[in-house]
Amino acid sequence: MPRQRFPLQDDTPINWRVFKKLWPYLLEYRSRVFLALSCLIFAKLASIGLPFVLKHTVDNLNLDTGKEAIMAATLGLVVAYGGLRLANVLFGEIRDTLFGRVTERAMRRLGLTVFNHLHRLDLDFHLSRQTGGLSRDIERGTSGISFLMRFMVFNIGPTLLEIIMVVGILFFKYGFDFAAVILVSVVLYVFFSIRATDWRTKFVKEVNKADNSSSSRAIDSLLNFETVKYFNNEEFEANRYDTDLAAWETARRKNRLSLFALNGGQAFIIAAAMTSMLALAAINVAQGNMTIGDFVLVNAFTMQIFMPLNFLGFVYREIRGSLANIQNLFELLERKPMVNDESEAQTLVVNHGSIKFENVDFAYHEKRQILKNISFEMAAGSKVAVVGESGSGKSTLVKLLFRFYDPNKGTISIDGMDIKRCTQDSVRQHIGIVPQDTVLFNDTLYENIRYGRPDASIEDIEQAIKMAHLDKFVEALPYKGETQVGERGLKLSGGEKQRVAIARTILKRPPIMVFDEATSSLDSQSEQAILKALGEIAKGHTSFVIAHRLSTIVDADKILVMHKGKLAEHGTHEQLLDQDGLYAKLWRAQQKNRTVTDLQ
Ligand SMILES: Nc1ncnc2c1ncn2[C@@H]1O[C@H](COP(=O)(O)OP(=O)(O)O)[C@@H](O)[C@H]1O
Ligand SMILES: [Mg+2]
């Protein structure tokens, strides 16, 4: 299956649904949001007041400053000016402090939602996605959310309101001309910013894409550290990484140049508007229609309006970027898992643990059928073994039983209940798997084993360690059970990892146990010892054993022989030998090598 990327269209329209989805996060802290909005209004009122105070100060200074009363009034105005400035900044800060809690909570909630959702998605999704790129998408999406919330509430609406107020004030105080110039330049500015930003979006997305792929590449390469070394491919890896970085660099350059075009255009419009406003004001002062104070006021208002507007350009740009990132995140959230619980899914109740496969067909990909018409039954408490060449579909049987996938046709039932009708949780709760390849968490040995049952006591863990024949190994470790196992457990040998997996499953003690070539990395002696222990644990449990060495399953109640996705033969060891088919052939081949494998 090709690696999946979310489509990054350049013409993604603004998705209004995103705003709707953010609403509940705002409602969660109603009073905080209300207080923050009040602070915003106070800050805006202070900033609208500033030019007026400035005007009167300048006009007073123009009067006869010798008079003490006027001097005192002027000083009062200057103090008021300082007070208003302080109020403006302070209320802004209080607003941000209050609102921070709201956005952080939203980020936390969303982060958890995404995390849970990712765990609910099917195995296939995770096998096809690159973890590095995925984590980048999530990171960008959640910070996008925080940005959008902050600016949705505090920037766009309030700035528009401020513009309307200023245009109104200019209109009523100084007439149509001033209001018209401001209005026209604001409209021009907004229009230009939107068009230019839309044009730029594709460059922003290109950067994100290049960023994703270089970070995926780096992570993938580092995860495969050993393989890289085995093949002396450091330079090859470095070249591939550098190719990605070069793409990123080019994308960044285009991004920067387009940003220059945007900022340049905006600066031009602002300069033109400032010049026209000041020219108009200067003419009016010269004609005696306006005082110098009015000139200062017009200047202050024009500056004041373009400052947030300049910010608005930035905000719109960022919002477009954030929306693209959020869109990715929501697309991820909207992705439906392939395996779902039905709306009236039941809880699987396992009394004995009999298993039945009936006419099961399965394909990972529609073009390649893997399992063909598989039917068999396992009595409760019995031991059933599956053998067959590699790739014949043995592990796939286990994945179906565990509901990692649902069969395309046929049914699988446990104690008479179709597992497709049961919740995934309840099915998985009753099945313990020792997988073919065990991957461990980068934590201590004890914690890795405790994972089988998080509330297990240390005595239980030690007992499980003993049963999995891990005790001697643990004794020999420098920090005993507290030793770290390394990234994905790579500091342990294959056999040790398998034994950790066995200990985990022992701790879980489920009614149905599955061993997928669980002892294949062990030498024959340890294998025999562990099998004996497993035999004891499995007593009274149904066990499903995928075997590599036939000698380990001679005692099975039933042996299934898989061949190219079909169930070729089944029966006990003796019956199958009598049939003289595939199994008998395999048996004879392994017997011949027996002395060799036993020495391994
Ligand atoms: N996630 C997957 N997507 C596509 N094909 C898969 C997947 N997992 C396994 N296969 C294919 O299905 C076949 C059966 O695999 P498996 O059941 O693991 O075989 P085995 O009998 O060795 O355990 C193999 O040919 C393998 O390539
Ligand atoms: Mg397998």
XYZ file of C-alpha atoms and ligand atoms in Angstrom:
628
model
C 0.000 0.000 0.000
C 1.452 3.400 -0.889
C 2.397 5.653 1.962
C -0.561 7.814 2.646
C -0.372 11.549 2.843
C -3.255 13.810 3.261
C -4.004 15.615 0.051
C -2.734 19.164 0.266
C -4.861 21.117 -2.124
C -3.826 24.643 -2.838
C -7.354 25.900 -3.125
C -8.649 24.546 0.160
C -11.486 26.923 0.975
C -11.761 28.240 4.484
C -13.497 25.502 6.347
C -16.098 27.133 8.542
C -16.843 23.865 10.250
C -13.513 24.219 11.983
C -14.801 27.308 13.795
C -17.882 25.442 14.856
C -15.767 22.706 16.314
C -13.825 25.208 18.384
C -16.939 26.671 19.938
C -17.349 24.054 22.701
C -13.798 24.745 23.865
C -14.698 28.400 24.352
C -17.890 27.553 26.188
C -15.986 25.414 28.634
C -14.634 28.552 30.311
C -17.503 30.951 29.773
C -16.664 33.413 32.554
C -12.988 33.522 31.674
C -13.808 34.256 28.052
C -16.261 36.937 29.169
C -13.678 38.583 31.450
C -11.047 38.447 28.733
C -13.461 40.086 26.311
C -14.191 42.827 28.861
C -10.468 43.501 29.184
C -10.303 43.704 25.433
C -13.038 46.337 25.338
C -11.306 48.407 28.032
C -8.037 48.189 26.132
C -9.737 49.325 22.919
C -11.536 52.207 24.641
C -8.211 53.361 26.083
C -6.596 53.243 22.671
C -9.450 55.217 21.042
C -9.122 57.827 23.805
C -5.414 58.361 23.225
C -5.550 60.521 20.064
C -8.153 62.798 21.701
C -5.973 63.411 24.739
C -3.068 64.039 22.405
C -5.086 66.545 20.374
C -6.132 68.549 23.416
C -2.589 68.521 24.787
C -1.204 69.916 21.539
C -3.996 72.518 21.279
C -3.369 73.603 24.875
C 0.346 73.968 24.173
C -0.559 76.249 21.283
C -2.486 78.530 23.613
C -0.834 80.961 25.890
C 1.208 78.602 28.021
C 2.093 81.316 30.464
C -1.272 80.954 32.193
C -1.002 78.656 35.135
C -4.468 77.173 34.735
C -3.739 76.102 31.175
C -0.365 74.694 32.186
C -2.007 72.623 34.922
C -4.652 71.337 32.514
C -1.956 70.404 30.027
C -0.023 68.496 32.650
C -3.242 66.742 33.653
C -3.753 65.734 30.028
C -0.206 64.387 29.800
C -0.768 62.308 32.926
C -4.066 61.053 31.471
C -2.203 60.131 28.295
C 0.270 58.055 30.284
C -2.567 56.458 32.234
C -4.437 55.511 29.063
C -1.313 53.976 27.495
C -0.697 51.941 30.594
C -4.343 50.830 30.687
C -4.177 49.844 27.042
C -1.125 47.619 27.508
C -2.156 46.281 30.897
C -5.643 45.233 29.853
C -4.125 43.505 26.837
C -1.785 41.538 29.075
C -4.532 40.588 31.522
C -6.650 39.440 28.590
C -3.880 37.164 27.285
C -3.188 35.764 30.737
C -6.842 34.986 31.297
C -7.327 33.449 27.909
C -4.149 31.355 27.963
C -5.905 28.834 30.181
C -8.704 28.424 27.651
C -6.408 27.719 24.704
C -4.153 25.435 26.694
C -7.103 23.392 27.874
C -8.351 23.156 24.298
C -4.916 21.983 23.142
C -4.844 19.381 25.890
C -8.326 18.106 25.095
C -7.654 17.972 21.397
C -4.273 16.326 21.898
C -5.897 13.592 23.937
C -8.723 13.171 21.427
C -6.229 12.727 18.614
C -4.120 10.329 20.653
C -7.144 8.191 21.513
C -8.312 8.296 17.953
C -4.922 7.161 16.665
C -5.073 4.191 18.991
C -8.553 3.387 17.717
C -7.490 3.418 14.094
C -6.648 0.116 12.485
C -3.287 -1.557 12.296
C -3.158 -0.958 8.582
C -3.226 2.794 9.047
C -0.260 2.676 11.377
C 1.665 0.324 9.145
C 1.236 2.728 6.246
C 1.882 6.040 8.004
C 5.224 7.466 8.871
C 5.321 8.258 12.542
C 7.606 11.265 12.128
C 5.263 13.022 9.701
C 2.266 12.089 11.793
C 3.640 13.664 14.947
C 4.475 16.833 13.018
C 0.906 17.009 11.701
C -0.462 16.711 15.218
C 1.909 19.302 16.611
C 1.095 21.816 13.910
C -2.616 21.096 14.160
C -2.860 21.676 17.897
C -0.808 24.858 17.845
C -2.960 25.958 14.908
C -6.011 25.515 17.093
C -4.575 27.661 19.848
C -3.654 30.371 17.379
C -7.026 30.329 15.725
C -8.899 30.544 18.997
C -6.855 33.441 20.262
C -7.176 35.460 17.115
C -10.735 34.535 16.329
C -11.790 36.036 19.632
C -9.324 38.886 19.997
C -8.279 40.052 16.661
C -10.531 39.964 13.693
C -13.777 41.057 15.323
C -12.277 43.762 17.570
C -10.080 45.181 14.796
C -13.036 45.517 12.470
C -14.970 47.183 15.276
C -12.131 49.602 15.900
C -11.960 50.483 12.220
C -15.679 51.203 12.076
C -15.464 53.398 15.165
C -12.512 55.386 13.880
C -14.096 55.869 10.464
C -17.261 57.080 12.250
C -15.335 59.508 14.458
C -13.408 60.919 11.509
C -16.604 61.280 9.522
C -18.521 63.148 12.212
C -15.608 65.273 13.376
C -13.801 66.102 10.135
C -16.155 65.214 7.339
C -16.436 62.881 4.411
C -12.920 63.241 2.931
C -11.011 61.829 5.857
C -13.439 58.971 6.395
C -13.373 58.130 2.675
C -9.570 58.006 2.449
C -9.344 55.725 5.467
C -12.185 53.538 4.264
C -10.824 53.148 0.746
C -7.316 52.350 1.939
C -8.577 49.872 4.519
C -10.687 48.098 1.903
C -7.770 48.086 -0.530
C -5.446 46.813 2.154
C -7.744 44.000 3.228
C -8.513 42.989 -0.350
C -4.842 42.955 -1.294
C -3.852 41.033 1.817
C -6.461 38.355 1.242
C -5.610 37.871 -2.422
C -1.871 37.834 -1.813
C -2.218 35.487 1.135
C -4.356 33.055 -0.826
C -1.753 33.057 -3.551
C 0.933 32.382 -0.963
C -0.844 29.452 0.693
C 0.605 26.981 -1.757
C 4.129 27.997 -0.767
C 3.304 27.585 2.898
C 1.951 24.116 2.215
C 4.990 23.213 0.197
C 7.142 24.105 3.171
C 5.033 21.961 5.490
C 5.174 19.048 3.112
C 8.933 19.277 2.769
C 9.210 19.642 6.528
C 7.126 16.487 7.068
C 9.040 14.404 4.633
C 12.467 15.416 5.910
C 11.468 14.749 9.485
C 9.923 11.385 8.545
C 13.084 10.509 6.728
C 15.280 11.421 9.684
C 13.188 9.412 12.140
C 12.902 6.405 9.861
C 16.620 6.429 9.294
C 17.435 6.717 13.003
C 15.004 3.920 13.872
C 16.920 1.760 11.412
C 20.265 2.726 12.906
C 21.591 -0.822 12.923
C 20.568 -1.574 9.364
C 22.235 1.607 8.176
C 25.473 0.486 9.805
C 25.259 -3.096 8.541
C 25.252 -1.821 4.994
C 27.620 1.114 5.507
C 24.928 3.356 4.160
C 25.502 6.484 6.251
C 26.374 8.481 3.191
C 23.411 7.179 1.227
C 21.144 8.123 4.127
C 22.758 11.530 4.485
C 22.286 12.174 0.775
C 18.647 11.213 0.895
C 18.120 13.408 3.934
C 19.929 16.267 2.280
C 17.769 15.924 -0.825
C 14.736 16.390 1.396
C 16.368 19.289 3.196
C 17.201 20.894 -0.130
C 13.547 20.658 -1.133
C 12.689 22.268 2.171
C 15.207 25.047 1.572
C 13.796 25.793 -1.873
C 10.278 25.805 -0.504
C 11.348 28.179 2.259
C 12.942 30.514 -0.263
C 9.791 30.710 -2.354
C 7.861 31.211 0.843
C 10.103 34.060 1.916
C 10.013 35.789 -1.458
C 6.252 35.613 -1.561
C 6.179 37.008 1.968
C 8.298 39.886 0.770
C 5.814 40.590 -2.032
C 2.965 40.582 0.456
C 4.657 42.790 3.031
C 5.923 45.157 0.338
C 2.448 45.611 -1.119
C 0.979 46.217 2.310
C 3.649 48.790 3.170
C 2.935 50.609 -0.083
C -0.787 50.887 0.640
C -0.124 52.089 4.192
C 2.388 54.711 3.038
C -0.049 56.004 0.402
C -2.858 56.235 2.948
C -0.693 57.999 5.533
C 0.511 60.517 2.978
C -3.014 61.307 1.743
C -4.388 61.670 5.266
C -1.594 63.963 6.401
C -1.804 66.009 3.193
C -5.551 66.461 3.722
C -5.008 67.446 7.341
C -2.163 69.840 6.452
C -4.331 71.613 3.863
C -7.138 71.939 6.410
C -4.795 73.355 9.059
C -3.366 75.819 6.545
C -6.882 76.943 5.646
C -7.682 77.392 9.312
C -10.382 74.687 9.370
C -8.390 72.522 11.778
C -6.046 73.105 14.676
C -2.597 71.573 14.969
C -4.087 69.308 17.600
C -6.481 67.954 14.954
C -3.513 67.274 12.670
C -1.872 65.273 15.425
C -5.133 63.425 16.093
C -5.566 62.440 12.454
C -1.972 61.243 12.352
C -2.428 59.214 15.545
C -5.672 57.620 14.375
C -4.247 56.658 10.999
C -1.211 55.066 12.626
C -3.376 53.404 15.169
C -5.667 51.889 12.596
C -2.952 50.508 10.383
C -1.073 48.930 13.219
C -3.740 46.331 14.010
C -4.509 46.152 10.318
C -0.937 45.255 9.571
C -1.362 42.667 12.218
C -4.584 41.592 10.538
C -2.599 40.755 7.409
C -0.304 38.601 9.476
C -3.244 37.070 11.285
C -5.089 36.235 8.089
C -1.940 34.652 6.720
C -1.415 32.644 9.872
C -5.057 31.680 10.018
C -4.868 30.327 6.487
C -1.819 28.343 7.501
C -3.418 27.237 10.756
C -6.582 26.225 8.949
C -4.612 24.075 6.547
C -2.896 22.424 9.517
C -6.116 22.039 11.445
C -7.786 20.628 8.382
C -5.123 17.929 8.313
C -5.774 17.187 11.937
C -9.523 17.017 11.490
C -9.144 14.821 8.451
C -7.127 12.543 10.658
C -9.886 12.650 13.255
C -12.536 11.950 10.649
C -10.739 8.911 9.356
C -12.890 5.940 10.175
C -11.194 2.854 11.550
C -11.714 -0.219 9.406
C -12.606 -2.323 12.408
C -15.563 -0.899 14.281
C -17.765 -1.867 17.157
C -21.356 -2.240 16.070
C -23.810 0.162 17.642
C -25.287 -2.673 19.658
C -22.052 -4.530 20.170
C -22.156 -6.982 23.034
C -19.589 -7.700 25.652
C -17.937 -10.991 24.945
C -18.357 -13.367 27.841
C -15.881 -16.197 27.842
C -16.779 -19.176 29.964
C -14.697 -21.912 28.494
C -12.946 -20.452 25.503
C -13.937 -22.588 22.536
C -13.096 -21.043 19.175
C -14.674 -21.627 15.797
C -13.618 -20.341 12.371
C -16.302 -20.824 9.709
C -15.560 -20.326 6.007
C -13.274 -17.407 6.691
C -11.926 -15.465 3.702
C -9.538 -12.584 4.188
C -7.428 -10.186 2.141
C -5.283 -7.271 3.330
C -5.595 -5.848 -0.117
C -8.438 -6.633 -2.504
C -5.979 -7.745 -5.157
C -4.407 -10.432 -3.015
C -6.445 -12.992 -1.153
C -4.586 -14.310 1.883
C -6.960 -16.707 3.665
C -9.280 -18.922 1.690
C -12.273 -20.619 3.200
C -10.760 -21.501 6.557
C -12.931 -23.591 8.881
C -11.907 -25.290 12.089
C -12.967 -25.690 15.665
C -11.061 -25.605 18.919
C -12.645 -27.214 21.935
C -12.485 -25.260 25.160
C -9.254 -25.903 27.041
C -7.646 -27.687 24.126
C -4.297 -27.033 22.524
C -4.421 -26.424 18.817
C -1.277 -25.998 16.786
C -0.850 -24.346 13.417
C 2.039 -25.197 11.153
C 2.902 -24.300 7.599
C 5.521 -22.499 5.578
C 6.295 -18.856 6.139
C 3.745 -16.579 4.495
C 0.987 -19.193 4.481
C -1.228 -17.022 6.704
C -0.636 -18.347 10.199
C -0.107 -14.982 11.882
C -3.040 -13.597 9.915
C -5.316 -16.114 11.657
C -4.223 -14.619 14.976
C -4.787 -11.044 13.785
C -8.320 -11.962 12.796
C -8.982 -13.671 16.106
C -7.742 -10.564 17.920
C -9.898 -8.358 15.682
C -7.048 -6.354 14.249
C -9.000 -7.006 11.075
C -12.444 -8.417 10.359
C -12.777 -11.286 7.894
C -14.161 -10.460 4.450
C -16.383 -13.511 4.588
C -17.299 -16.094 7.183
C -17.378 -15.807 10.942
C -15.107 -16.321 13.895
C -16.788 -17.108 17.169
C -15.661 -17.571 20.739
C -17.956 -19.632 22.968
C -20.618 -19.378 20.296
C -20.541 -15.565 20.035
C -19.545 -13.996 16.732
C -16.622 -11.747 17.678
C -17.657 -9.237 15.032
C -20.767 -8.595 17.109
C -18.723 -8.041 20.268
C -16.783 -5.001 21.377
C -13.114 -5.054 20.433
C -12.191 -4.384 24.041
C -14.020 -7.401 25.363
C -12.553 -9.669 22.693
C -9.005 -8.507 23.327
C -9.387 -8.707 27.062
C -9.794 -12.460 26.846
C -6.941 -13.192 24.516
C -3.281 -13.108 25.387
C -0.780 -13.042 22.576
C 2.910 -13.678 22.548
C 3.686 -12.223 19.155
C 6.187 -13.294 16.577
C 8.198 -10.102 16.924
C 8.109 -8.470 20.305
C 8.746 -4.772 20.554
C 9.294 -3.399 24.036
C 8.785 0.039 25.517
C 11.878 2.052 26.279
C 11.485 1.497 30.010
C 12.689 -0.890 32.704
C 12.332 -4.640 32.436
C 9.849 -4.681 35.326
C 7.668 -2.008 33.780
C 7.648 -3.859 30.484
C 6.445 -7.020 32.167
C 3.968 -5.159 34.362
C 2.353 -3.981 31.121
C 0.567 -7.335 31.011
C -1.463 -6.290 34.050
C -0.727 -2.752 35.282
C -2.036 -3.444 38.794
C 0.083 -6.568 39.307
C 2.113 -6.741 42.514
C 5.877 -7.131 42.468
C 5.441 -10.726 43.701
C 3.223 -11.522 40.715
C 5.806 -10.024 38.409
C 8.585 -12.026 39.968
C 6.557 -15.186 39.663
C 5.880 -14.490 35.993
C 9.600 -13.892 35.507
C 10.329 -17.251 37.058
C 7.751 -19.049 34.931
C 9.142 -17.485 31.776
C 12.620 -18.675 32.851
C 13.826 -15.131 32.956
C 14.968 -15.142 36.593
C 18.584 -16.081 35.969
C 18.867 -13.423 33.336
C 17.360 -10.772 35.603
C 19.750 -11.756 38.398
C 22.705 -11.217 36.097
C 21.599 -7.726 35.026
C 23.420 -4.744 36.552
C 20.247 -3.169 37.897
C 18.163 -6.364 38.021
C 14.558 -5.713 37.087
C 15.153 -1.959 36.983
C 17.448 -2.242 33.981
C 16.398 -0.185 30.958
C 15.724 -2.258 27.851
C 16.520 0.442 25.306
C 14.563 1.814 22.382
C 12.046 -0.830 21.293
C 13.824 -3.322 23.561
C 16.860 -3.511 21.347
C 19.232 -4.019 24.283
C 17.812 -7.514 24.790
C 18.472 -10.533 22.620
C 15.641 -11.995 20.549
C 15.186 -14.882 22.993
C 15.159 -12.558 26.019
C 12.568 -10.365 24.383
C 10.410 -13.386 23.668
C 10.647 -14.388 27.302
C 9.638 -10.905 28.414
C 6.616 -11.209 26.126
C 5.817 -14.598 27.627
C 6.092 -13.205 31.169
C 3.742 -10.376 30.216
C 1.155 -12.788 28.907
C 1.519 -15.013 31.951
C 0.728 -11.961 34.044
C -2.367 -11.207 31.979
C -3.657 -14.771 32.405
C -6.342 -14.644 29.768
C -8.623 -17.641 29.090
C -7.313 -17.886 25.548
C -3.589 -17.857 24.894
C -1.901 -17.480 21.559
C 1.757 -18.184 20.939
C 2.918 -17.033 17.544
C 6.237 -18.793 17.072
C 6.855 -17.571 20.564
C 9.871 -19.728 21.224
C 11.450 -19.593 17.791
C 14.412 -17.506 19.000
C 15.184 -19.829 21.895
C 17.567 -22.729 21.890
C 15.952 -26.160 22.162
C 16.775 -26.535 25.835
C 15.216 -23.258 26.991
C 12.390 -23.915 24.591
C 11.606 -27.228 26.226
C 11.740 -25.693 29.685
C 9.492 -22.801 28.740
C 7.088 -25.046 26.883
C 6.743 -27.102 30.015
C 5.971 -23.999 32.009
C 3.567 -22.807 29.364
C 1.908 -26.202 29.358
C 1.231 -25.785 33.065
C -0.062 -22.236 32.685
C -2.185 -23.185 29.711
C -3.909 -25.942 31.668
C -7.604 -25.212 31.579
C -6.952 -22.437 29.030
C -7.508 -22.733 25.329
C -4.197 -22.356 23.605
C -3.423 -21.625 20.031
C 0.157 -22.341 19.152
C 1.825 -21.397 15.929
C 4.826 -23.615 15.797
C 8.091 -23.454 14.055
C 9.525 -26.730 15.320
C 7.068 -29.576 14.940
C 8.582 -31.468 17.859
C 7.067 -28.875 20.198
C 3.478 -29.587 19.202
C 3.389 -33.363 18.987
C 1.079 -33.400 21.999
C -1.438 -30.911 20.539
C -5.081 -31.967 20.505
C -5.304 -30.844 16.932
C -2.791 -29.708 14.352
C -3.796 -27.465 11.441
C -1.547 -27.436 8.412
C -1.729 -24.191 6.442
C -0.652 -24.084 2.832
C -0.945 -20.955 0.682
C -3.832 -19.537 2.698
C -5.782 -22.785 2.773
C -6.226 -25.308 5.503
C -4.535 -28.243 3.811
C -4.685 -30.887 6.523
C -5.829 -31.265 10.084
C -5.729 -33.931 12.728
C -3.540 -35.182 15.550
C 0.157 -35.850 15.043
C -0.466 -39.571 14.514
C -3.371 -39.059 12.144
C -1.363 -36.626 10.048
C 1.622 -38.949 9.874
C -0.725 -41.703 8.728
C -2.126 -39.441 6.020
C 1.409 -39.107 4.685
C 0.783 -35.613 3.269
C 2.399 -32.224 3.763
C 2.770 -32.621 7.510
C 4.434 -36.006 7.219
C 6.876 -34.534 4.720
C 7.671 -31.595 6.975
C 8.088 -33.906 9.943
C 10.507 -36.162 8.151
C 12.530 -33.171 6.939
C 12.802 -31.774 10.452
C 13.641 -35.156 11.958
C 16.592 -35.435 9.622
C 17.929 -32.085 10.837
C 16.951 -32.691 14.386
C 20.404 -33.270 15.754
C 21.508 -30.081 14.046
C 18.697 -27.867 15.369
C 19.033 -29.304 18.826
C 22.616 -28.310 18.968
C 21.828 -24.744 17.995
N -0.494 -5.768 6.845
C -0.327 -6.490 5.734
N -0.647 -5.952 4.541
C -0.496 -6.680 3.419
N -0.062 -7.937 3.373
C 0.265 -8.535 4.525
C 0.157 -7.846 5.777
N 0.549 -8.685 6.754
C 0.898 -9.837 6.160
N 0.727 -9.768 4.819
C 0.946 -10.856 3.845
O 0.084 -11.921 4.169
C 0.732 -13.170 3.995
C 0.527 -14.040 5.221
O 1.263 -13.442 6.278
P 1.366 -14.118 7.707
O 0.011 -14.489 8.152
O 2.149 -13.196 8.545
O 2.225 -15.412 7.371
P 2.861 -16.470 8.371
O 2.196 -17.769 8.019
O 4.308 -16.522 8.043
O 2.590 -16.042 9.756
C 2.179 -12.866 3.700
O 2.413 -13.189 2.348
C 2.353 -11.400 3.954
O 3.172 -10.816 2.991
Mg 3.867 -15.415 11.186
